[in-house]
Amino acid sequence: MTASAITSTDGASAAGALSSKTVSSADGEQRFLKLLVTQLNNQDPLNPLDNAELTSQLAQMSTVSGIEKLNTAFQSLLAQSGSSQVLQSASLIGHSVLVPGNGLALEQGAAVPFAVELPQGADSVKVTVTDAAGNTVRSFDLGALPQGVKTLSWDGKSDGGVQLADGAYTVNVAAYSGDSRVTGIALTYAGVASVSQGGNGVALDLGAGRKAALSEVRLIL
């Protein structure tokens, strides 16, 4: 498993741009001190360097050095955070997760678990399973459901009780609150094959070209 490089945030990018246009913090401090000593050695005895001006120069140098160190620490923290998420998510490999999706695979007549998620309560929720030709083979009238996730299972049989052939099926959700349509989300299970870090965060490879964000996981088996 290979984790891609973490994309920097705007703040970290700005810090990198500043670093590329200036010398390193250590070199800058050495040059500043040399210039300051030279300035003190060659100042006009009748018009010495003002204490306030000297203090101001030292404060400016300290501020620049502090900002560079802060940016370096911030970039390190971002890198550690991303790596930590990938390592923690690696424990999901080999497990099944419940994520948004409407594809059901019927194999050897075994029951197929799935779920429905509602962003708000609904007065009427109906779920249908269709075959590859788009024909409805099974219907579930769930009635009223509250907001949240409702886990379900399809036994692989039609509405008439006939065992259906193995293959790919699709689950659809129709939910209403009064006369208003509620966007119901079908959730299906998939096995995690690998985990990677990208620009949009941790991604789970579910096989067959299917991917899901870590934030989309509703349940882990």
JSON list of C-alpha atoms in Angstrom, two decimals:
[
{"chain": "A", "resi": 1, "resn": "MET", "atom": "CA", "xyz": [0.00, 0.00, 0.00]},
{"chain": "A", "resi": 2, "resn": "THR", "atom": "CA", "xyz": [1.42, 3.35, -1.02]},
{"chain": "A", "resi": 3, "resn": "ALA", "atom": "CA", "xyz": [0.23, 6.64, 0.42]},
{"chain": "A", "resi": 4, "resn": "SER", "atom": "CA", "xyz": [0.54, 9.63, -1.89]},
{"chain": "A", "resi": 5, "resn": "ALA", "atom": "CA", "xyz": [2.08, 12.87, -0.76]},
{"chain": "A", "resi": 6, "resn": "ILE", "atom": "CA", "xyz": [-0.10, 15.20, 1.29]},
{"chain": "A", "resi": 7, "resn": "THR", "atom": "CA", "xyz": [-1.21, 18.35, -0.47]},
{"chain": "A", "resi": 8, "resn": "SER", "atom": "CA", "xyz": [-0.33, 21.47, 1.51]},
{"chain": "A", "resi": 9, "resn": "THR", "atom": "CA", "xyz": [-2.95, 23.94, 2.66]},
{"chain": "A", "resi": 10, "resn": "ASP", "atom": "CA", "xyz": [-2.89, 27.57, 1.53]},
{"chain": "A", "resi": 11, "resn": "GLY", "atom": "CA", "xyz": [-1.03, 28.60, 4.67]},
{"chain": "A", "resi": 12, "resn": "ALA", "atom": "CA", "xyz": [1.62, 25.94, 4.21]},
{"chain": "A", "resi": 13, "resn": "SER", "atom": "CA", "xyz": [2.00, 26.84, 0.52]},
{"chain": "A", "resi": 14, "resn": "ALA", "atom": "CA", "xyz": [2.52, 30.48, 1.41]},
{"chain": "A", "resi": 15, "resn": "ALA", "atom": "CA", "xyz": [5.14, 29.47, 3.93]},
{"chain": "A", "resi": 16, "resn": "GLY", "atom": "CA", "xyz": [6.91, 27.41, 1.28]},
{"chain": "A", "resi": 17, "resn": "ALA", "atom": "CA", "xyz": [6.88, 30.34, -1.13]},
{"chain": "A", "resi": 18, "resn": "LEU", "atom": "CA", "xyz": [8.37, 32.62, 1.54]},
{"chain": "A", "resi": 19, "resn": "SER", "atom": "CA", "xyz": [11.08, 30.06, 2.31]},
{"chain": "A", "resi": 20, "resn": "SER", "atom": "CA", "xyz": [12.04, 29.72, -1.36]},
{"chain": "A", "resi": 21, "resn": "LYS", "atom": "CA", "xyz": [12.52, 33.47, -1.75]},
{"chain": "A", "resi": 22, "resn": "THR", "atom": "CA", "xyz": [14.70, 33.93, 1.33]},
{"chain": "A", "resi": 23, "resn": "VAL", "atom": "CA", "xyz": [17.81, 32.36, 2.78]},
{"chain": "A", "resi": 24, "resn": "SER", "atom": "CA", "xyz": [17.49, 29.77, 5.52]},
{"chain": "A", "resi": 25, "resn": "SER", "atom": "CA", "xyz": [16.76, 30.95, 9.04]},
{"chain": "A", "resi": 26, "resn": "ALA", "atom": "CA", "xyz": [20.25, 30.04, 10.33]},
{"chain": "A", "resi": 27, "resn": "ASP", "atom": "CA", "xyz": [22.06, 31.78, 7.43]},
{"chain": "A", "resi": 28, "resn": "GLY", "atom": "CA", "xyz": [19.82, 34.83, 7.81]},
{"chain": "A", "resi": 29, "resn": "GLU", "atom": "CA", "xyz": [20.60, 35.15, 11.49]},
{"chain": "A", "resi": 30, "resn": "GLN", "atom": "CA", "xyz": [24.36, 34.88, 10.88]},
{"chain": "A", "resi": 31, "resn": "ARG", "atom": "CA", "xyz": [24.29, 37.52, 8.16]},
{"chain": "A", "resi": 32, "resn": "PHE", "atom": "CA", "xyz": [22.15, 39.81, 10.30]},
{"chain": "A", "resi": 33, "resn": "LEU", "atom": "CA", "xyz": [24.54, 39.52, 13.26]},
{"chain": "A", "resi": 34, "resn": "LYS", "atom": "CA", "xyz": [27.57, 40.21, 11.04]},
{"chain": "A", "resi": 35, "resn": "LEU", "atom": "CA", "xyz": [25.93, 43.30, 9.57]},
{"chain": "A", "resi": 36, "resn": "LEU", "atom": "CA", "xyz": [24.90, 44.47, 13.04]},
{"chain": "A", "resi": 37, "resn": "VAL", "atom": "CA", "xyz": [28.45, 44.08, 14.43]},
{"chain": "A", "resi": 38, "resn": "THR", "atom": "CA", "xyz": [29.89, 45.89, 11.40]},
{"chain": "A", "resi": 39, "resn": "GLN", "atom": "CA", "xyz": [27.35, 48.67, 11.85]},
{"chain": "A", "resi": 40, "resn": "LEU", "atom": "CA", "xyz": [28.26, 49.05, 15.53]},
{"chain": "A", "resi": 41, "resn": "ASN", "atom": "CA", "xyz": [32.00, 49.05, 14.81]},
{"chain": "A", "resi": 42, "resn": "ASN", "atom": "CA", "xyz": [31.68, 51.71, 12.13]},
{"chain": "A", "resi": 43, "resn": "GLN", "atom": "CA", "xyz": [29.07, 53.98, 13.67]},
{"chain": "A", "resi": 44, "resn": "ASP", "atom": "CA", "xyz": [29.73, 57.69, 14.02]},
{"chain": "A", "resi": 45, "resn": "PRO", "atom": "CA", "xyz": [30.97, 58.34, 17.62]},
{"chain": "A", "resi": 46, "resn": "LEU", "atom": "CA", "xyz": [29.24, 61.72, 17.53]},
{"chain": "A", "resi": 47, "resn": "ASN", "atom": "CA", "xyz": [26.00, 60.14, 16.35]},
{"chain": "A", "resi": 48, "resn": "PRO", "atom": "CA", "xyz": [25.85, 56.57, 17.75]},
{"chain": "A", "resi": 49, "resn": "LEU", "atom": "CA", "xyz": [23.18, 54.08, 16.84]},
{"chain": "A", "resi": 50, "resn": "ASP", "atom": "CA", "xyz": [19.99, 54.85, 18.71]},
{"chain": "A", "resi": 51, "resn": "ASN", "atom": "CA", "xyz": [18.95, 52.21, 21.29]},
{"chain": "A", "resi": 52, "resn": "ALA", "atom": "CA", "xyz": [15.40, 52.17, 19.98]},
{"chain": "A", "resi": 53, "resn": "GLU", "atom": "CA", "xyz": [16.59, 51.52, 16.41]},
{"chain": "A", "resi": 54, "resn": "LEU", "atom": "CA", "xyz": [18.85, 48.69, 17.60]},
{"chain": "A", "resi": 55, "resn": "THR", "atom": "CA", "xyz": [16.01, 47.12, 19.58]},
{"chain": "A", "resi": 56, "resn": "SER", "atom": "CA", "xyz": [13.70, 47.42, 16.55]},
{"chain": "A", "resi": 57, "resn": "GLN", "atom": "CA", "xyz": [16.18, 45.61, 14.29]},
{"chain": "A", "resi": 58, "resn": "LEU", "atom": "CA", "xyz": [16.62, 42.79, 16.80]},
{"chain": "A", "resi": 59, "resn": "ALA", "atom": "CA", "xyz": [12.85, 42.45, 17.18]},
{"chain": "A", "resi": 60, "resn": "GLN", "atom": "CA", "xyz": [12.36, 42.26, 13.39]},
{"chain": "A", "resi": 61, "resn": "MET", "atom": "CA", "xyz": [14.95, 39.52, 13.09]},
{"chain": "A", "resi": 62, "resn": "SER", "atom": "CA", "xyz": [13.37, 37.60, 15.95]},
{"chain": "A", "resi": 63, "resn": "THR", "atom": "CA", "xyz": [9.92, 37.92, 14.36]},
{"chain": "A", "resi": 64, "resn": "VAL", "atom": "CA", "xyz": [11.08, 36.61, 10.97]},
{"chain": "A", "resi": 65, "resn": "SER", "atom": "CA", "xyz": [12.90, 33.70, 12.62]},
{"chain": "A", "resi": 66, "resn": "GLY", "atom": "CA", "xyz": [9.86, 32.86, 14.73]},
{"chain": "A", "resi": 67, "resn": "ILE", "atom": "CA", "xyz": [7.53, 32.87, 11.72]},
{"chain": "A", "resi": 68, "resn": "GLU", "atom": "CA", "xyz": [9.80, 30.52, 9.79]},
{"chain": "A", "resi": 69, "resn": "LYS", "atom": "CA", "xyz": [9.98, 28.11, 12.73]},
{"chain": "A", "resi": 70, "resn": "LEU", "atom": "CA", "xyz": [6.20, 28.26, 13.16]},
{"chain": "A", "resi": 71, "resn": "ASN", "atom": "CA", "xyz": [5.62, 27.47, 9.48]},
{"chain": "A", "resi": 72, "resn": "THR", "atom": "CA", "xyz": [8.03, 24.55, 9.65]},
{"chain": "A", "resi": 73, "resn": "ALA", "atom": "CA", "xyz": [6.28, 23.15, 12.71]},
{"chain": "A", "resi": 74, "resn": "PHE", "atom": "CA", "xyz": [2.87, 23.61, 11.07]},
{"chain": "A", "resi": 75, "resn": "GLN", "atom": "CA", "xyz": [3.92, 21.73, 7.92]},
{"chain": "A", "resi": 76, "resn": "SER", "atom": "CA", "xyz": [5.31, 18.91, 10.08]},
{"chain": "A", "resi": 77, "resn": "LEU", "atom": "CA", "xyz": [2.03, 18.73, 12.01]},
{"chain": "A", "resi": 78, "resn": "LEU", "atom": "CA", "xyz": [0.02, 18.49, 8.78]},
{"chain": "A", "resi": 79, "resn": "ALA", "atom": "CA", "xyz": [2.21, 15.68, 7.50]},
{"chain": "A", "resi": 80, "resn": "GLN", "atom": "CA", "xyz": [1.93, 13.76, 10.77]},
{"chain": "A", "resi": 81, "resn": "SER", "atom": "CA", "xyz": [-1.86, 14.23, 10.84]},
{"chain": "A", "resi": 82, "resn": "GLY", "atom": "CA", "xyz": [-2.31, 12.86, 7.31]},
{"chain": "A", "resi": 83, "resn": "SER", "atom": "CA", "xyz": [-0.01, 9.91, 7.94]},
{"chain": "A", "resi": 84, "resn": "SER", "atom": "CA", "xyz": [-1.78, 9.15, 11.20]},
{"chain": "A", "resi": 85, "resn": "GLN", "atom": "CA", "xyz": [-5.16, 9.00, 9.46]},
{"chain": "A", "resi": 86, "resn": "VAL", "atom": "CA", "xyz": [-3.82, 6.62, 6.82]},
{"chain": "A", "resi": 87, "resn": "LEU", "atom": "CA", "xyz": [-2.30, 4.33, 9.46]},
{"chain": "A", "resi": 88, "resn": "GLN", "atom": "CA", "xyz": [-5.52, 4.30, 11.49]},
{"chain": "A", "resi": 89, "resn": "SER", "atom": "CA", "xyz": [-7.62, 3.67, 8.37]},
{"chain": "A", "resi": 90, "resn": "ALA", "atom": "CA", "xyz": [-5.37, 0.78, 7.36]},
{"chain": "A", "resi": 91, "resn": "SER", "atom": "CA", "xyz": [-7.10, -1.28, 10.05]},
{"chain": "A", "resi": 92, "resn": "LEU", "atom": "CA", "xyz": [-10.21, -1.26, 7.80]},
{"chain": "A", "resi": 93, "resn": "ILE", "atom": "CA", "xyz": [-8.50, -3.40, 5.15]},
{"chain": "A", "resi": 94, "resn": "GLY", "atom": "CA", "xyz": [-10.24, -6.76, 4.96]},
{"chain": "A", "resi": 95, "resn": "HIS", "atom": "CA", "xyz": [-13.39, -5.42, 6.64]},
{"chain": "A", "resi": 96, "resn": "SER", "atom": "CA", "xyz": [-16.73, -4.54, 5.06]},
{"chain": "A", "resi": 97, "resn": "VAL", "atom": "CA", "xyz": [-18.03, -0.98, 5.32]},
{"chain": "A", "resi": 98, "resn": "LEU", "atom": "CA", "xyz": [-21.47, 0.50, 4.77]},
{"chain": "A", "resi": 99, "resn": "VAL", "atom": "CA", "xyz": [-21.19, 3.38, 2.29]},
{"chain": "A", "resi": 100, "resn": "PRO", "atom": "CA", "xyz": [-23.44, 5.21, -0.20]},
{"chain": "A", "resi": 101, "resn": "GLY", "atom": "CA", "xyz": [-24.23, 3.01, -3.20]},
{"chain": "A", "resi": 102, "resn": "ASN", "atom": "CA", "xyz": [-27.20, 1.25, -4.79]},
{"chain": "A", "resi": 103, "resn": "GLY", "atom": "CA", "xyz": [-25.67, -1.87, -6.30]},
{"chain": "A", "resi": 104, "resn": "LEU", "atom": "CA", "xyz": [-26.64, -5.27, -4.83]},
{"chain": "A", "resi": 105, "resn": "ALA", "atom": "CA", "xyz": [-24.90, -8.50, -5.79]},
{"chain": "A", "resi": 106, "resn": "LEU", "atom": "CA", "xyz": [-26.99, -11.64, -5.32]},
{"chain": "A", "resi": 107, "resn": "GLU", "atom": "CA", "xyz": [-24.78, -14.73, -4.96]},
{"chain": "A", "resi": 108, "resn": "GLN", "atom": "CA", "xyz": [-25.93, -18.31, -4.36]},
{"chain": "A", "resi": 109, "resn": "GLY", "atom": "CA", "xyz": [-29.28, -17.04, -3.15]},
{"chain": "A", "resi": 110, "resn": "ALA", "atom": "CA", "xyz": [-27.76, -15.66, 0.05]},
{"chain": "A", "resi": 111, "resn": "ALA", "atom": "CA", "xyz": [-29.44, -12.73, 1.79]},
{"chain": "A", "resi": 112, "resn": "VAL", "atom": "CA", "xyz": [-28.01, -9.34, 0.83]},
{"chain": "A", "resi": 113, "resn": "PRO", "atom": "CA", "xyz": [-27.77, -6.68, 3.59]},
{"chain": "A", "resi": 114, "resn": "PHE", "atom": "CA", "xyz": [-28.14, -2.99, 2.76]},
{"chain": "A", "resi": 115, "resn": "ALA", "atom": "CA", "xyz": [-29.52, 0.16, 4.39]},
{"chain": "A", "resi": 116, "resn": "VAL", "atom": "CA", "xyz": [-31.38, 3.40, 3.82]},
{"chain": "A", "resi": 117, "resn": "GLU", "atom": "CA", "xyz": [-30.31, 6.78, 5.18]},
{"chain": "A", "resi": 118, "resn": "LEU", "atom": "CA", "xyz": [-32.67, 9.73, 5.59]},
{"chain": "A", "resi": 119, "resn": "PRO", "atom": "CA", "xyz": [-31.42, 13.29, 6.20]},
{"chain": "A", "resi": 120, "resn": "GLN", "atom": "CA", "xyz": [-34.76, 14.01, 7.90]},
{"chain": "A", "resi": 121, "resn": "GLY", "atom": "CA", "xyz": [-37.83, 12.10, 9.03]},
{"chain": "A", "resi": 122, "resn": "ALA", "atom": "CA", "xyz": [-40.25, 10.89, 6.36]},
{"chain": "A", "resi": 123, "resn": "ASP", "atom": "CA", "xyz": [-43.94, 9.91, 6.49]},
{"chain": "A", "resi": 124, "resn": "SER", "atom": "CA", "xyz": [-43.61, 7.35, 3.72]},
{"chain": "A", "resi": 125, "resn": "VAL", "atom": "CA", "xyz": [-40.55, 5.35, 2.64]},
{"chain": "A", "resi": 126, "resn": "LYS", "atom": "CA", "xyz": [-40.60, 2.74, -0.11]},
{"chain": "A", "resi": 127, "resn": "VAL", "atom": "CA", "xyz": [-37.63, 0.71, -1.34]},
{"chain": "A", "resi": 128, "resn": "THR", "atom": "CA", "xyz": [-37.58, -1.24, -4.61]},
{"chain": "A", "resi": 129, "resn": "VAL", "atom": "CA", "xyz": [-35.08, -3.70, -6.03]},
{"chain": "A", "resi": 130, "resn": "THR", "atom": "CA", "xyz": [-34.75, -3.83, -9.80]},
{"chain": "A", "resi": 131, "resn": "ASP", "atom": "CA", "xyz": [-32.96, -6.27, -12.08]},
{"chain": "A", "resi": 132, "resn": "ALA", "atom": "CA", "xyz": [-30.49, -5.49, -14.88]},
{"chain": "A", "resi": 133, "resn": "ALA", "atom": "CA", "xyz": [-33.39, -4.76, -17.25]},
{"chain": "A", "resi": 134, "resn": "GLY", "atom": "CA", "xyz": [-34.89, -2.21, -14.85]},
{"chain": "A", "resi": 135, "resn": "ASN", "atom": "CA", "xyz": [-37.83, -4.38, -13.84]},
{"chain": "A", "resi": 136, "resn": "THR", "atom": "CA", "xyz": [-38.96, -4.16, -10.22]},
{"chain": "A", "resi": 137, "resn": "VAL", "atom": "CA", "xyz": [-38.54, -7.57, -8.61]},
{"chain": "A", "resi": 138, "resn": "ARG", "atom": "CA", "xyz": [-39.02, -6.76, -4.92]},
{"chain": "A", "resi": 139, "resn": "SER", "atom": "CA", "xyz": [-40.70, -3.93, -2.98]},
{"chain": "A", "resi": 140, "resn": "PHE", "atom": "CA", "xyz": [-40.41, -2.88, 0.67]},
{"chain": "A", "resi": 141, "resn": "ASP", "atom": "CA", "xyz": [-42.96, -0.52, 2.20]},
{"chain": "A", "resi": 142, "resn": "LEU", "atom": "CA", "xyz": [-41.22, 0.82, 5.32]},
{"chain": "A", "resi": 143, "resn": "GLY", "atom": "CA", "xyz": [-43.89, 3.35, 6.26]},
{"chain": "A", "resi": 144, "resn": "ALA", "atom": "CA", "xyz": [-42.74, 6.30, 8.37]},
{"chain": "A", "resi": 145, "resn": "LEU", "atom": "CA", "xyz": [-39.09, 6.46, 9.40]},
{"chain": "A", "resi": 146, "resn": "PRO", "atom": "CA", "xyz": [-37.12, 8.95, 11.53]},
{"chain": "A", "resi": 147, "resn": "GLN", "atom": "CA", "xyz": [-33.92, 10.66, 10.46]},
{"chain": "A", "resi": 148, "resn": "GLY", "atom": "CA", "xyz": [-30.91, 8.36, 10.37]},
{"chain": "A", "resi": 149, "resn": "VAL", "atom": "CA", "xyz": [-29.89, 4.94, 9.04]},
{"chain": "A", "resi": 150, "resn": "LYS", "atom": "CA", "xyz": [-32.27, 1.98, 8.75]},
{"chain": "A", "resi": 151, "resn": "THR", "atom": "CA", "xyz": [-30.54, -1.38, 8.12]},
{"chain": "A", "resi": 152, "resn": "LEU", "atom": "CA", "xyz": [-32.36, -3.91, 5.91]},
{"chain": "A", "resi": 153, "resn": "SER", "atom": "CA", "xyz": [-31.83, -7.27, 4.23]},
{"chain": "A", "resi": 154, "resn": "TRP", "atom": "CA", "xyz": [-33.07, -8.76, 0.97]},
{"chain": "A", "resi": 155, "resn": "ASP", "atom": "CA", "xyz": [-33.51, -12.53, 0.88]},
{"chain": "A", "resi": 156, "resn": "GLY", "atom": "CA", "xyz": [-33.01, -12.67, -2.88]},
{"chain": "A", "resi": 157, "resn": "LYS", "atom": "CA", "xyz": [-36.64, -13.51, -3.58]},
{"chain": "A", "resi": 158, "resn": "SER", "atom": "CA", "xyz": [-39.22, -11.72, -5.68]},
{"chain": "A", "resi": 159, "resn": "ASP", "atom": "CA", "xyz": [-42.46, -10.25, -4.33]},
{"chain": "A", "resi": 160, "resn": "GLY", "atom": "CA", "xyz": [-44.07, -13.60, -5.27]},
{"chain": "A", "resi": 161, "resn": "GLY", "atom": "CA", "xyz": [-41.58, -15.56, -3.17]},
{"chain": "A", "resi": 162, "resn": "VAL", "atom": "CA", "xyz": [-39.60, -16.93, -6.11]},
{"chain": "A", "resi": 163, "resn": "GLN", "atom": "CA", "xyz": [-35.83, -17.25, -5.66]},
{"chain": "A", "resi": 164, "resn": "LEU", "atom": "CA", "xyz": [-34.17, -15.00, -8.22]},
{"chain": "A", "resi": 165, "resn": "ALA", "atom": "CA", "xyz": [-31.08, -15.73, -10.29]},
{"chain": "A", "resi": 166, "resn": "ASP", "atom": "CA", "xyz": [-27.67, -14.60, -9.09]},
{"chain": "A", "resi": 167, "resn": "GLY", "atom": "CA", "xyz": [-26.45, -11.34, -10.56]},
{"chain": "A", "resi": 168, "resn": "ALA", "atom": "CA", "xyz": [-26.42, -7.57, -10.21]},
{"chain": "A", "resi": 169, "resn": "TYR", "atom": "CA", "xyz": [-29.46, -5.73, -8.87]},
{"chain": "A", "resi": 170, "resn": "THR", "atom": "CA", "xyz": [-30.19, -2.13, -7.96]},
{"chain": "A", "resi": 171, "resn": "VAL", "atom": "CA", "xyz": [-31.89, -0.72, -4.87]},
{"chain": "A", "resi": 172, "resn": "ASN", "atom": "CA", "xyz": [-33.92, 2.51, -5.13]},
{"chain": "A", "resi": 173, "resn": "VAL", "atom": "CA", "xyz": [-35.38, 4.71, -2.38]},
{"chain": "A", "resi": 174, "resn": "ALA", "atom": "CA", "xyz": [-38.51, 6.88, -2.58]},
{"chain": "A", "resi": 175, "resn": "ALA", "atom": "CA", "xyz": [-39.30, 8.91, 0.56]},
{"chain": "A", "resi": 176, "resn": "TYR", "atom": "CA", "xyz": [-41.85, 11.65, 1.20]},
{"chain": "A", "resi": 177, "resn": "SER", "atom": "CA", "xyz": [-42.72, 14.01, 4.02]},
{"chain": "A", "resi": 178, "resn": "GLY", "atom": "CA", "xyz": [-46.25, 15.11, 3.24]},
{"chain": "A", "resi": 179, "resn": "ASP", "atom": "CA", "xyz": [-46.15, 16.13, -0.42]},
{"chain": "A", "resi": 180, "resn": "SER", "atom": "CA", "xyz": [-42.42, 16.93, -0.32]},
{"chain": "A", "resi": 181, "resn": "ARG", "atom": "CA", "xyz": [-39.81, 14.50, -1.60]},
{"chain": "A", "resi": 182, "resn": "VAL", "atom": "CA", "xyz": [-37.11, 13.52, 0.90]},
{"chain": "A", "resi": 183, "resn": "THR", "atom": "CA", "xyz": [-33.75, 12.56, -0.54]},
{"chain": "A", "resi": 184, "resn": "GLY", "atom": "CA", "xyz": [-33.24, 9.03, 0.70]},
{"chain": "A", "resi": 185, "resn": "ILE", "atom": "CA", "xyz": [-29.75, 7.52, 0.25]},
{"chain": "A", "resi": 186, "resn": "ALA", "atom": "CA", "xyz": [-29.19, 3.84, -0.44]},
{"chain": "A", "resi": 187, "resn": "LEU", "atom": "CA", "xyz": [-26.25, 2.32, 1.45]},
{"chain": "A", "resi": 188, "resn": "THR", "atom": "CA", "xyz": [-24.53, -0.94, 0.53]},
{"chain": "A", "resi": 189, "resn": "TYR", "atom": "CA", "xyz": [-21.68, -3.00, 1.95]},
{"chain": "A", "resi": 190, "resn": "ALA", "atom": "CA", "xyz": [-18.30, -3.35, 0.27]},
{"chain": "A", "resi": 191, "resn": "GLY", "atom": "CA", "xyz": [-14.95, -4.82, 1.29]},
{"chain": "A", "resi": 192, "resn": "VAL", "atom": "CA", "xyz": [-11.98, -2.49, 1.79]},
{"chain": "A", "resi": 193, "resn": "ALA", "atom": "CA", "xyz": [-9.06, -3.58, -0.40]},
{"chain": "A", "resi": 194, "resn": "SER", "atom": "CA", "xyz": [-6.64, -0.74, 0.33]},
{"chain": "A", "resi": 195, "resn": "VAL", "atom": "CA", "xyz": [-6.35, 2.76, 1.80]},
{"chain": "A", "resi": 196, "resn": "SER", "atom": "CA", "xyz": [-4.65, 5.82, 0.29]},
{"chain": "A", "resi": 197, "resn": "GLN", "atom": "CA", "xyz": [-4.08, 9.49, 1.11]},
{"chain": "A", "resi": 198, "resn": "GLY", "atom": "CA", "xyz": [-5.01, 12.05, -1.53]},
{"chain": "A", "resi": 199, "resn": "GLY", "atom": "CA", "xyz": [-5.75, 15.73, -1.86]},
{"chain": "A", "resi": 200, "resn": "ASN", "atom": "CA", "xyz": [-9.30, 15.21, -0.58]},
{"chain": "A", "resi": 201, "resn": "GLY", "atom": "CA", "xyz": [-8.29, 13.13, 2.43]},
{"chain": "A", "resi": 202, "resn": "VAL", "atom": "CA", "xyz": [-8.23, 9.40, 3.10]},
{"chain": "A", "resi": 203, "resn": "ALA", "atom": "CA", "xyz": [-9.82, 7.27, 0.36]},
{"chain": "A", "resi": 204, "resn": "LEU", "atom": "CA", "xyz": [-10.91, 3.64, 0.59]},
{"chain": "A", "resi": 205, "resn": "ASP", "atom": "CA", "xyz": [-10.46, 1.34, -2.40]},
{"chain": "A", "resi": 206, "resn": "LEU", "atom": "CA", "xyz": [-13.50, -0.96, -2.47]},
{"chain": "A", "resi": 207, "resn": "GLY", "atom": "CA", "xyz": [-12.46, -2.93, -5.56]},
{"chain": "A", "resi": 208, "resn": "ALA", "atom": "CA", "xyz": [-13.94, -2.99, -9.07]},
{"chain": "A", "resi": 209, "resn": "GLY", "atom": "CA", "xyz": [-12.92, 0.65, -9.49]},
{"chain": "A", "resi": 210, "resn": "ARG", "atom": "CA", "xyz": [-15.14, 1.76, -6.62]},
{"chain": "A", "resi": 211, "resn": "LYS", "atom": "CA", "xyz": [-13.83, 4.22, -4.03]},
{"chain": "A", "resi": 212, "resn": "ALA", "atom": "CA", "xyz": [-15.28, 5.95, -0.98]},
{"chain": "A", "resi": 213, "resn": "ALA", "atom": "CA", "xyz": [-14.10, 8.70, 1.33]},
{"chain": "A", "resi": 214, "resn": "LEU", "atom": "CA", "xyz": [-13.45, 7.79, 4.94]},
{"chain": "A", "resi": 215, "resn": "SER", "atom": "CA", "xyz": [-16.13, 10.30, 5.95]},
{"chain": "A", "resi": 216, "resn": "GLU", "atom": "CA", "xyz": [-18.73, 8.31, 3.96]},
{"chain": "A", "resi": 217, "resn": "VAL", "atom": "CA", "xyz": [-18.42, 5.19, 6.12]},
{"chain": "A", "resi": 218, "resn": "ARG", "atom": "CA", "xyz": [-21.60, 4.62, 8.15]},
{"chain": "A", "resi": 219, "resn": "LEU", "atom": "CA", "xyz": [-20.86, 1.20, 9.64]},
{"chain": "A", "resi": 220, "resn": "ILE", "atom": "CA", "xyz": [-17.93, -1.24, 9.85]},
{"chain": "A", "resi": 221, "resn": "LEU", "atom": "CA", "xyz": [-18.29, -5.02, 9.96]}
]
